C-alpha cells in the first residue's frame, strides 16, 4: 500500500484543533507520497514568519485499488 500524506499549517482555531490545509491552485488538498516528500516541500516553500512548529503532517489511509 502506498503512503499518502497531507500537510496542515497555521492554526485557525486552536481550541477546536482546526488548521488550514495545504491546497493547490484548484483548492484541492495537496497529497504527498511520503512524509519526507512533504517535509522537503514545506522546508523549501515555507514563508517568512510561518512557524515550522505549527506544521502538522497527517498520514492518510491508503487508497483501495
mmCIF file with all atom_site columns, C-alpha atoms in Angstrom:
data_model
loop_
_atom_site.group_PDB
_atom_site.id
_atom_site.type_symbol
_atom_site.label_atom_id
_atom_site.label_alt_id
_atom_site.label_comp_id
_atom_site.label_asym_id
_atom_site.label_entity_id
_atom_site.label_seq_id
_atom_site.pdbx_PDB_ins_code
_atom_site.Cartn_x
_atom_site.Cartn_y
_atom_site.Cartn_z
_atom_site.occupancy
_atom_site.B_iso_or_equiv
_atom_site.pdbx_formal_charge
_atom_site.auth_seq_id
_atom_site.auth_comp_id
_atom_site.auth_asym_id
_atom_site.auth_atom_id
_atom_site.pdbx_PDB_model_num
ATOM 1  C CA . UNK A 1 1  ? 0.000   0.000  0.000  1.00 0.00 ? 1  UNK A CA 1
ATOM 2  C CA . UNK A 1 2  ? 1.371   3.392  -0.994 1.00 0.00 ? 2  UNK A CA 1
ATOM 3  C CA . UNK A 1 3  ? 1.720   6.077  1.678  1.00 0.00 ? 3  UNK A CA 1
ATOM 4  C CA . UNK A 1 4  ? -0.276  9.296  1.409  1.00 0.00 ? 4  UNK A CA 1
ATOM 5  C CA . UNK A 1 5  ? 0.450   12.421 3.451  1.00 0.00 ? 5  UNK A CA 1
ATOM 6  C CA . UNK A 1 6  ? -1.226  15.810 3.780  1.00 0.00 ? 6  UNK A CA 1
ATOM 7  C CA . UNK A 1 7  ? 0.056   18.986 5.405  1.00 0.00 ? 7  UNK A CA 1
ATOM 8  C CA . UNK A 1 8  ? -1.879  21.241 7.762  1.00 0.00 ? 8  UNK A CA 1
ATOM 9  C CA . UNK A 1 9  ? -0.450  24.538 8.958  1.00 0.00 ? 9  UNK A CA 1
ATOM 10 C CA . UNK A 1 10 ? -1.332  27.792 10.658 1.00 0.00 ? 10 UNK A CA 1
ATOM 11 C CA . UNK A 1 11 ? -3.928  27.113 13.327 1.00 0.00 ? 11 UNK A CA 1
ATOM 12 C CA . UNK A 1 12 ? -7.175  28.978 12.707 1.00 0.00 ? 12 UNK A CA 1
ATOM 13 C CA . UNK A 1 13 ? -8.971  27.755 15.848 1.00 0.00 ? 13 UNK A CA 1
ATOM 14 C CA . UNK A 1 14 ? -6.568  26.073 18.230 1.00 0.00 ? 14 UNK A CA 1
ATOM 15 C CA . UNK A 1 15 ? -9.268  25.409 20.822 1.00 0.00 ? 15 UNK A CA 1
ATOM 16 C CA . UNK A 1 16 ? -11.093 23.205 18.341 1.00 0.00 ? 16 UNK A CA 1
ATOM 17 C CA . UNK A 1 17 ? -7.929  21.862 16.689 1.00 0.00 ? 17 UNK A CA 1
ATOM 18 C CA . UNK A 1 18 ? -8.639  23.436 13.298 1.00 0.00 ? 18 UNK A CA 1
ATOM 19 C CA . UNK A 1 19 ? -5.778  24.189 10.919 1.00 0.00 ? 19 UNK A CA 1
ATOM 20 C CA . UNK A 1 20 ? -5.525  25.389 7.324  1.00 0.00 ? 20 UNK A CA 1
ATOM 21 C CA . UNK A 1 21 ? -4.694  22.635 4.817  1.00 0.00 ? 21 UNK A CA 1
ATOM 22 C CA . UNK A 1 22 ? -2.090  22.988 2.107  1.00 0.00 ? 22 UNK A CA 1
ATOM 23 C CA . UNK A 1 23 ? -4.075  23.268 -1.140 1.00 0.00 ? 23 UNK A CA 1
ATOM 24 C CA . UNK A 1 24 ? -3.256  23.556 -4.822 1.00 0.00 ? 24 UNK A CA 1
ATOM 25 C CA . UNK A 1 25 ? -4.467  26.325 -7.151 1.00 0.00 ? 25 UNK A CA 1
ATOM 26 C CA . UNK A 1 26 ? -7.774  24.465 -7.714 1.00 0.00 ? 26 UNK A CA 1
ATOM 27 C CA . UNK A 1 27 ? -8.452  24.286 -3.977 1.00 0.00 ? 27 UNK A CA 1
ATOM 28 C CA . UNK A 1 28 ? -7.729  20.566 -3.647 1.00 0.00 ? 28 UNK A CA 1
ATOM 29 C CA . UNK A 1 29 ? -5.716  19.330 -0.656 1.00 0.00 ? 29 UNK A CA 1
ATOM 30 C CA . UNK A 1 30 ? -2.162  18.520 -1.769 1.00 0.00 ? 30 UNK A CA 1
ATOM 31 C CA . UNK A 1 31 ? -1.245  14.850 -1.227 1.00 0.00 ? 31 UNK A CA 1
ATOM 32 C CA . UNK A 1 32 ? 2.384   13.726 -0.950 1.00 0.00 ? 32 UNK A CA 1
ATOM 33 C CA . UNK A 1 33 ? 3.734   10.212 -1.490 1.00 0.00 ? 33 UNK A CA 1
ATOM 34 C CA . UNK A 1 34 ? 5.796   10.233 1.715  1.00 0.00 ? 34 UNK A CA 1
ATOM 35 C CA . UNK A 1 35 ? 6.319   12.242 4.874  1.00 0.00 ? 35 UNK A CA 1
ATOM 36 C CA . UNK A 1 36 ? 9.840   13.014 3.706  1.00 0.00 ? 36 UNK A CA 1
ATOM 37 C CA . UNK A 1 37 ? 8.490   14.474 0.442  1.00 0.00 ? 37 UNK A CA 1
ATOM 38 C CA . UNK A 1 38 ? 6.011   16.618 2.386  1.00 0.00 ? 38 UNK A CA 1
ATOM 39 C CA . UNK A 1 39 ? 8.707   17.878 4.780  1.00 0.00 ? 39 UNK A CA 1
ATOM 40 C CA . UNK A 1 40 ? 11.037  18.662 1.886  1.00 0.00 ? 40 UNK A CA 1
ATOM 41 C CA . UNK A 1 41 ? 8.324   20.725 0.160  1.00 0.00 ? 41 UNK A CA 1
ATOM 42 C CA . UNK A 1 42 ? 7.426   22.588 3.363  1.00 0.00 ? 42 UNK A CA 1
ATOM 43 C CA . UNK A 1 43 ? 11.054  23.458 4.143  1.00 0.00 ? 43 UNK A CA 1
ATOM 44 C CA . UNK A 1 44 ? 11.604  24.712 0.591  1.00 0.00 ? 44 UNK A CA 1
ATOM 45 C CA . UNK A 1 45 ? 8.380   26.737 0.407  1.00 0.00 ? 45 UNK A CA 1
ATOM 46 C CA . UNK A 1 46 ? 7.858   27.954 3.974  1.00 0.00 ? 46 UNK A CA 1
ATOM 47 C CA . UNK A 1 47 ? 7.149   31.650 4.044  1.00 0.00 ? 47 UNK A CA 1
ATOM 48 C CA . UNK A 1 48 ? 8.878   34.124 6.320  1.00 0.00 ? 48 UNK A CA 1
ATOM 49 C CA . UNK A 1 49 ? 7.097   34.379 9.638  1.00 0.00 ? 49 UNK A CA 1
ATOM 50 C CA . UNK A 1 50 ? 5.416   30.970 9.493  1.00 0.00 ? 50 UNK A CA 1
ATOM 51 C CA . UNK A 1 51 ? 6.402   28.853 12.449 1.00 0.00 ? 51 UNK A CA 1
ATOM 52 C CA . UNK A 1 52 ? 7.551   25.376 11.336 1.00 0.00 ? 52 UNK A CA 1
ATOM 53 C CA . UNK A 1 53 ? 6.316   24.093 14.708 1.00 0.00 ? 53 UNK A CA 1
ATOM 54 C CA . UNK A 1 54 ? 2.758   24.867 13.551 1.00 0.00 ? 54 UNK A CA 1
ATOM 55 C CA . UNK A 1 55 ? 3.046   22.487 10.579 1.00 0.00 ? 55 UNK A CA 1
ATOM 56 C CA . UNK A 1 56 ? 1.342   19.131 11.065 1.00 0.00 ? 56 UNK A CA 1
ATOM 57 C CA . UNK A 1 57 ? 1.991   16.117 8.839  1.00 0.00 ? 57 UNK A CA 1
ATOM 58 C CA . UNK A 1 58 ? -1.010  13.807 8.588  1.00 0.00 ? 58 UNK A CA 1
ATOM 59 C CA . UNK A 1 59 ? -0.803  10.259 7.293  1.00 0.00 ? 59 UNK A CA 1
ATOM 60 C CA . UNK A 1 60 ? -3.898  9.402  5.293  1.00 0.00 ? 60 UNK A CA 1
ATOM 61 C CA . UNK A 1 61 ? -5.329  5.939  4.833  1.00 0.00 ? 61 UNK A CA 1
ATOM 62 C CA . UNK A 1 62 ? -4.171  4.205  1.669  1.00 0.00 ? 62 UNK A CA 1
ATOM 63 C CA . UNK A 1 63 ? -6.424  4.176  -1.364 1.00 0.00 ? 63 UNK A CA 1
ATOM 64 C CA . UNK A 1 64 ? -8.045  0.940  -2.444 1.00 0.00 ? 64 UNK A CA 1
ATOM 65 C CA . UNK A 1 65 ? -7.177  -0.267 -5.928 1.00 0.00 ? 65 UNK A CA 1
#
